[in-house]
mmCIF file of C-alpha atoms in Angstrom:
data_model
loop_
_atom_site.group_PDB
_atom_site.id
_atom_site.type_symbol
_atom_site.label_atom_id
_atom_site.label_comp_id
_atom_site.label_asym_id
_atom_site.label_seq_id
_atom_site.Cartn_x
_atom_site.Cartn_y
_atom_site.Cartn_z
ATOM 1 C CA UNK M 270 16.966 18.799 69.182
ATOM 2 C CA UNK M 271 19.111 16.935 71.701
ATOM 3 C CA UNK M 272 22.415 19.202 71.893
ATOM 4 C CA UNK M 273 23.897 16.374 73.590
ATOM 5 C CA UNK M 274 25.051 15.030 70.251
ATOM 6 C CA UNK M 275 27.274 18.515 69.987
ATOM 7 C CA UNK M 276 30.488 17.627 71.682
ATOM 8 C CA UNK M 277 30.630 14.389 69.637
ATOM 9 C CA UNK M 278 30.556 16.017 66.694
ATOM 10 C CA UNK M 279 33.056 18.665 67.324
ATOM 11 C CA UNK M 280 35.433 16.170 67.914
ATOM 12 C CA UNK M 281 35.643 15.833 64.108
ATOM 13 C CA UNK M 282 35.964 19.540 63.878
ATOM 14 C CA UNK M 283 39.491 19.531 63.847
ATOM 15 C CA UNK M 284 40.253 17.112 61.221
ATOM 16 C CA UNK M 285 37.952 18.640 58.842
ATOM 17 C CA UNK M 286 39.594 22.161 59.072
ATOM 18 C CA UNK M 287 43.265 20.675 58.955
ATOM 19 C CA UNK M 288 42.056 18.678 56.050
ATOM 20 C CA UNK M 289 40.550 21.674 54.489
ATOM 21 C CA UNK M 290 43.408 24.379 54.870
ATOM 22 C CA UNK M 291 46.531 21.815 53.811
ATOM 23 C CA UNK M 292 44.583 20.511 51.128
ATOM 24 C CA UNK M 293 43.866 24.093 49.938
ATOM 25 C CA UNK M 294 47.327 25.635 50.242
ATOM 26 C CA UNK M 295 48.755 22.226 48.668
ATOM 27 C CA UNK M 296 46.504 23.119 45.873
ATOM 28 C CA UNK M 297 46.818 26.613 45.539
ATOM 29 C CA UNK M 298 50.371 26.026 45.238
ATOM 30 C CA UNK M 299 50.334 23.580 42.800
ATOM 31 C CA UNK M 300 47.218 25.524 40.838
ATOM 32 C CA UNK M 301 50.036 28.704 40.566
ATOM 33 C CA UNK M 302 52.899 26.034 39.193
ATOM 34 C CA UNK M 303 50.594 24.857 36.862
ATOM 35 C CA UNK M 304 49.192 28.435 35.650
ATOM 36 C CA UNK M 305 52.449 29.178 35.338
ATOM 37 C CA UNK M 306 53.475 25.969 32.780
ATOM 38 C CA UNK M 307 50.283 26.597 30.665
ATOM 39 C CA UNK M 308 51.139 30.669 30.434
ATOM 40 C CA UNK M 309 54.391 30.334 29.521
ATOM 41 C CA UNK M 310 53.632 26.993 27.076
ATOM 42 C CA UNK M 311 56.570 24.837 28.660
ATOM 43 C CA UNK M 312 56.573 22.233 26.715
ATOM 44 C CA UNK M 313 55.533 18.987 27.785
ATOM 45 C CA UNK M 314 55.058 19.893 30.979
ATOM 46 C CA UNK M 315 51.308 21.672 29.628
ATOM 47 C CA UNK M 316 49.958 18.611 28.123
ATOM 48 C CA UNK M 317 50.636 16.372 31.335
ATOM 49 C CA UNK M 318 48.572 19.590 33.264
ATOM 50 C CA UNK M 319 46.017 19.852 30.643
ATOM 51 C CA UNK M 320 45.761 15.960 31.142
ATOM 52 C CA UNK M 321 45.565 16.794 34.890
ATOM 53 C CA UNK M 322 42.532 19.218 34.451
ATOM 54 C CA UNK M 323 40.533 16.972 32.291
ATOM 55 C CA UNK M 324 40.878 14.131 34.428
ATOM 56 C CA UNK M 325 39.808 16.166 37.594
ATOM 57 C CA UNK M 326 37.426 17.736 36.739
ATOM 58 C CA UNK M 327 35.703 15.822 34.704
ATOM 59 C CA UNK M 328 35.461 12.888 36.847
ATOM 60 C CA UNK M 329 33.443 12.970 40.407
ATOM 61 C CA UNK M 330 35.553 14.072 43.994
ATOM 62 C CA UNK M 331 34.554 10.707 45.749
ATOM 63 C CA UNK M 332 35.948 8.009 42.670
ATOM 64 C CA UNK M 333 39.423 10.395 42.989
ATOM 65 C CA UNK M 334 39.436 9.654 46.597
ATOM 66 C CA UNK M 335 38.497 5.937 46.056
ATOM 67 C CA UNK M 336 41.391 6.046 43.220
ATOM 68 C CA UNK M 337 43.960 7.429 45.212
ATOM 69 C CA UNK M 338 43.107 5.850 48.819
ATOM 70 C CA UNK M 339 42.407 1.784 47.443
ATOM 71 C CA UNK M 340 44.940 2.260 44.083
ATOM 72 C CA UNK M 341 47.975 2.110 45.267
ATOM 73 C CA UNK M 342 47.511 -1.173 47.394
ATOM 74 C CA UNK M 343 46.661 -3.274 43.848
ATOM 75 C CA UNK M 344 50.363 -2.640 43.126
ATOM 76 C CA UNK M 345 53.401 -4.300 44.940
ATOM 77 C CA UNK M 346 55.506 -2.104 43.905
ATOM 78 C CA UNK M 347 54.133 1.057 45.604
ATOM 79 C CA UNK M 348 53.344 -1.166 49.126
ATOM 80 C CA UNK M 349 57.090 -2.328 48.864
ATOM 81 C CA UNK M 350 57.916 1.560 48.035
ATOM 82 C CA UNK M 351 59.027 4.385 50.683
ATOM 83 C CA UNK M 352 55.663 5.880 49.347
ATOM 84 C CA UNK M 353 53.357 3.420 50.646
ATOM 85 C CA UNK M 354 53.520 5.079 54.245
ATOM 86 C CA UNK M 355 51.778 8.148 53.181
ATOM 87 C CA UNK M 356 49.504 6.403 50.943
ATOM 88 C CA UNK M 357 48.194 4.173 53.154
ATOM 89 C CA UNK M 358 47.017 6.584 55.625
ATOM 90 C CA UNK M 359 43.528 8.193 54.875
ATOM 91 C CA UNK M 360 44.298 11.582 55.755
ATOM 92 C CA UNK M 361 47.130 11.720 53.333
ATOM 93 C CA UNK M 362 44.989 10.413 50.590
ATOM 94 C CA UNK M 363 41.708 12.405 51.216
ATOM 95 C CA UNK M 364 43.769 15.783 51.314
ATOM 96 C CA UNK M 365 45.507 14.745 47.824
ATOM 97 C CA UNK M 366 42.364 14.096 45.984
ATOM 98 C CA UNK M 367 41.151 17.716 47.473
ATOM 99 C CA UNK M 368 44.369 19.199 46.590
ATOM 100 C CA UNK M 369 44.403 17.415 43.277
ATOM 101 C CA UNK M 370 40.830 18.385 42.578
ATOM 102 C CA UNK M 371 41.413 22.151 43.591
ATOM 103 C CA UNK M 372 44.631 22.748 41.281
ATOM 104 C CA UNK M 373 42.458 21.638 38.526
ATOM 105 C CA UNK M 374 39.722 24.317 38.914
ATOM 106 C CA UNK M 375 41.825 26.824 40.264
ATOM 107 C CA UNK M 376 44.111 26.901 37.410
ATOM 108 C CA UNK M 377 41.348 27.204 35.157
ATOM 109 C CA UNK M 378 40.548 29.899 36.922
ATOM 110 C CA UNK M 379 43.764 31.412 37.471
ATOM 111 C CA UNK M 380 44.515 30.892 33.690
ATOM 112 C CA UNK M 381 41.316 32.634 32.519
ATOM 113 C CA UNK M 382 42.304 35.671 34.706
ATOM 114 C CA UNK M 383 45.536 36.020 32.713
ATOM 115 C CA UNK M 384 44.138 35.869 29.704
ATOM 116 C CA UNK M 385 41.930 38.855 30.561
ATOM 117 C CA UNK M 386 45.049 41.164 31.450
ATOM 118 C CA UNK M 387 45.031 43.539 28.297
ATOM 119 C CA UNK M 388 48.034 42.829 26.165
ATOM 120 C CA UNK M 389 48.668 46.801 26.641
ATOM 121 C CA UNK M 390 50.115 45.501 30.564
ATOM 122 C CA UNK M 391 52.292 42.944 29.152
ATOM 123 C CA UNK M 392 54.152 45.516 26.539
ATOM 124 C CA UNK M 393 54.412 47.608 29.190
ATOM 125 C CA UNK M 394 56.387 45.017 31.105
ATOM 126 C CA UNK M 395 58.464 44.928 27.808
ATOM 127 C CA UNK M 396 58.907 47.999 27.544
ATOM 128 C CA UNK M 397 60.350 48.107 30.818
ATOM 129 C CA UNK M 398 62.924 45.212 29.854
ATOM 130 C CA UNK M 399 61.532 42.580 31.689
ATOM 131 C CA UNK M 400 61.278 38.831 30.097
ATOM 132 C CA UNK M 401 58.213 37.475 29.699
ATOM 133 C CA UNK M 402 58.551 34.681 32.814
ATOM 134 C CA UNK M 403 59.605 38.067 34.881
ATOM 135 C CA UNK M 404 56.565 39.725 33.326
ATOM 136 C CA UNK M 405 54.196 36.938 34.397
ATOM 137 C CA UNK M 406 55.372 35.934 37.658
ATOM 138 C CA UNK M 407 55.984 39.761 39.538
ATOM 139 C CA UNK M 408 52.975 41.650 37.539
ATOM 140 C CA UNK M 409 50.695 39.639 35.645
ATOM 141 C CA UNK M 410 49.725 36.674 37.937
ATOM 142 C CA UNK M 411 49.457 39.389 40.837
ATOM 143 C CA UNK M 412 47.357 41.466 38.814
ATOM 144 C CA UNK M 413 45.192 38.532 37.684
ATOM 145 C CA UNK M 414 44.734 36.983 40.969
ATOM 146 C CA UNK M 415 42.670 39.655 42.323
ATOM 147 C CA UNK M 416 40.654 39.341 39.317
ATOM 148 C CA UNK M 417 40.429 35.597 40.179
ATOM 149 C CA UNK M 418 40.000 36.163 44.186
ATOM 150 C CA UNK M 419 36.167 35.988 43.774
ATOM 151 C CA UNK M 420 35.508 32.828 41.943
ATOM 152 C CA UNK M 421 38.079 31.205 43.793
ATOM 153 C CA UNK M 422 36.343 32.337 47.068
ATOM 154 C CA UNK M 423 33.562 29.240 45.754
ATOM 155 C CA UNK M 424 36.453 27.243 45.197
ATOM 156 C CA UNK M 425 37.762 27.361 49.402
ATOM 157 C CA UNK M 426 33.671 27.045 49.804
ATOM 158 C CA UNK M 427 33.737 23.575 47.996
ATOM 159 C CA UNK M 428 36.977 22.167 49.662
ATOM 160 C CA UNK M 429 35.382 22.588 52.718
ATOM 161 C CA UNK M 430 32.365 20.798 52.067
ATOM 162 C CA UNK M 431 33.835 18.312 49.624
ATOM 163 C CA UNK M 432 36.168 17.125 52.605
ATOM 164 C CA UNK M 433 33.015 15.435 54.020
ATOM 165 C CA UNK M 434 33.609 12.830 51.700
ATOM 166 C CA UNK M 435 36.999 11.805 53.496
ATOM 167 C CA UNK M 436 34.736 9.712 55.780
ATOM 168 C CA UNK M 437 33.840 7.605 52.984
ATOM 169 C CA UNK M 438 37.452 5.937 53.351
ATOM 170 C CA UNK M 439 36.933 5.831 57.436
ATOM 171 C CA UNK M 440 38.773 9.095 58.026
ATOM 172 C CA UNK M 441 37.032 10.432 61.286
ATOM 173 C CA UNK M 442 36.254 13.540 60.578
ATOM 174 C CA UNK M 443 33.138 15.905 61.268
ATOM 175 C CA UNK M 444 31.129 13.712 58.723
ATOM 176 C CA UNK M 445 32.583 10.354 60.448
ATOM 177 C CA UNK M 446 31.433 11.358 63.738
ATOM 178 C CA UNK M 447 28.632 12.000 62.714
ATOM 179 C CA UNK M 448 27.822 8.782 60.757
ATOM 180 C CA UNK M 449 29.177 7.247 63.476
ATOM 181 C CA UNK M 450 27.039 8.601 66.332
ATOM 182 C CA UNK M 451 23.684 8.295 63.560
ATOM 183 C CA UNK M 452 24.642 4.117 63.771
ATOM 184 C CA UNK M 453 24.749 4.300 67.687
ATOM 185 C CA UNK M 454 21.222 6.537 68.199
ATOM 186 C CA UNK M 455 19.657 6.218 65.006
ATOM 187 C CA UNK M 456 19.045 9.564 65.436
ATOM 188 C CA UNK M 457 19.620 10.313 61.828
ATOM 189 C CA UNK M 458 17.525 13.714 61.534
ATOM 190 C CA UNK M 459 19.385 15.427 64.674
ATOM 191 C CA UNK M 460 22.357 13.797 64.032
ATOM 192 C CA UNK M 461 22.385 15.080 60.626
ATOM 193 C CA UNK M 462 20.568 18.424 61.219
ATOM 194 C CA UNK M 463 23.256 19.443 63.563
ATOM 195 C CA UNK M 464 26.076 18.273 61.360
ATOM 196 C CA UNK M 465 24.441 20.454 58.501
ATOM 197 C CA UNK M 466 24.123 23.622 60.288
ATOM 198 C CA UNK M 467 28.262 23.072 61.555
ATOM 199 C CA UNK M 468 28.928 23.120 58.071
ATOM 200 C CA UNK M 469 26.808 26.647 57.277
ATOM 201 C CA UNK M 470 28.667 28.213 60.396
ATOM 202 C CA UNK M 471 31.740 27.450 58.598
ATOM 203 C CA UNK M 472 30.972 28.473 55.235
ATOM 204 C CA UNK M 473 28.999 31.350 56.972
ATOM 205 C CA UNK M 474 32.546 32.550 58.727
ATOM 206 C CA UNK M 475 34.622 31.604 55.197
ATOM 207 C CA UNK M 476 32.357 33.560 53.005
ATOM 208 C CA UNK M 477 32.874 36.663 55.827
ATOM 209 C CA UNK M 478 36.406 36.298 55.296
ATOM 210 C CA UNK M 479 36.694 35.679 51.849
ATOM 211 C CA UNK M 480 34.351 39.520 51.243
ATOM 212 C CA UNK M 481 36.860 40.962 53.357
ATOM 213 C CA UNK M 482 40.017 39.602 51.568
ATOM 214 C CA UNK M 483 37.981 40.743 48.365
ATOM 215 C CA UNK M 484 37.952 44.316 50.335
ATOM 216 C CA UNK M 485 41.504 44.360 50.654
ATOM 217 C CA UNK M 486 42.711 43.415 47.411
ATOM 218 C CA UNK M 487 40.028 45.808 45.562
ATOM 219 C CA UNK M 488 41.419 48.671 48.147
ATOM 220 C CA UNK M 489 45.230 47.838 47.140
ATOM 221 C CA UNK M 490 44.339 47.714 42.972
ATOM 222 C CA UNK M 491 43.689 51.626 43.594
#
């Protein structure tokens, strides 16, 4: 294997952990807003989420990134708009679509959680005078979120990879390094090989972290 190929690579390194953490956070965010809506039935607002979820995840990562990177330009009125600088930048677009795509499946998951909270919790919290938006928000989503951390441990798992599709819109990344190195060596099998075991460091050193955030939280529920 010629290691010589190594510091190319890494050069994408950074780009596909800044793309992976913002578009995580900028989903988890928006995945706790939206738990929120559905669990407390706000109306409207929970059929344009519900609409969200079914469109994103039942549609494929890369045609959301296509959508949301080469949309916008069919439409004058978004190029002629003060959005147009962020949406004609790859980076921006690539870590929506994760983002996007994240919030979708972590709300389902976040949303399942809280409906496994016994009801006996929430009369509790009645009991104790608190409204049910003050119920939810300081003891319920808490409570269900470390019911939640495990699944969503997958979910930081498939950010990570599914941000090697940002090359795909010429975002040089770890992937676009290395499809750009495999066009200048042909090299594809090193190239590639090398690329693939980059990524299982990473998820290696995420799933470490993610068992010992799952440590925590079970050793603060007791």
């Amino acid at each position: 294997m010629n290691w010589d190929y190594l510091p190319e690579l890494l050069k994408g390194l950074g780009t596909t952990l800044e793309l992976t953490v913002v578009s995580l956070l900028t989903g988890l965010v928006l995945a706790i807003l939206f738990t929120i809506v559905l669990s407390l039935k706000v109306r409207v607002l929970d059929r344009l989420v519900k609409l969200q979820i079914l469109l994103f995840t039942g549609t494929p990562l890369l045609i959301q990134i296509f959508l949301i990177y080469y949309g916008p330009a069919q439409f004058e009125t978004i190029k002629n708009s003060v959005l147009w600088p962020l949406l004609s930048q790859p980076w921006f677009c690539a870590m929506l679509a994760l983002a996007l795509n994240s919030a979708a499946y972590s709300t389902q998951l976040f949303k399942g959680a809280i409906d496994a909270v016994p009801r006996s919790d929430w009369e509790a919290c009645q009991a104790l005078g608190m409204t049910e938006r003050q119920a939810l928000i300081k003891v319920i989503l808490p409570h269900a979120a470390r019911r939640a951390l495990p699944a969503y441990g997958n979910e930081i798992i498939l950010v990570m990879k599914g941000s090697s599709l940002a090359s795909t819109i010429t975002l040089m990344d770890l992937m676009g390094y290395a499809a750009r190195l495999n066009t200048q060596t042909y090299d594809t099998l090193t190239v590639f090989t090398m690329t693939g075991l980059i990524y299982l460091a990473m998820t290696g050193v995420l799933t470490l972290l993610i068992r010992f955030m799952e440590h925590k939280a079970l050793a603060f529920s007791r």
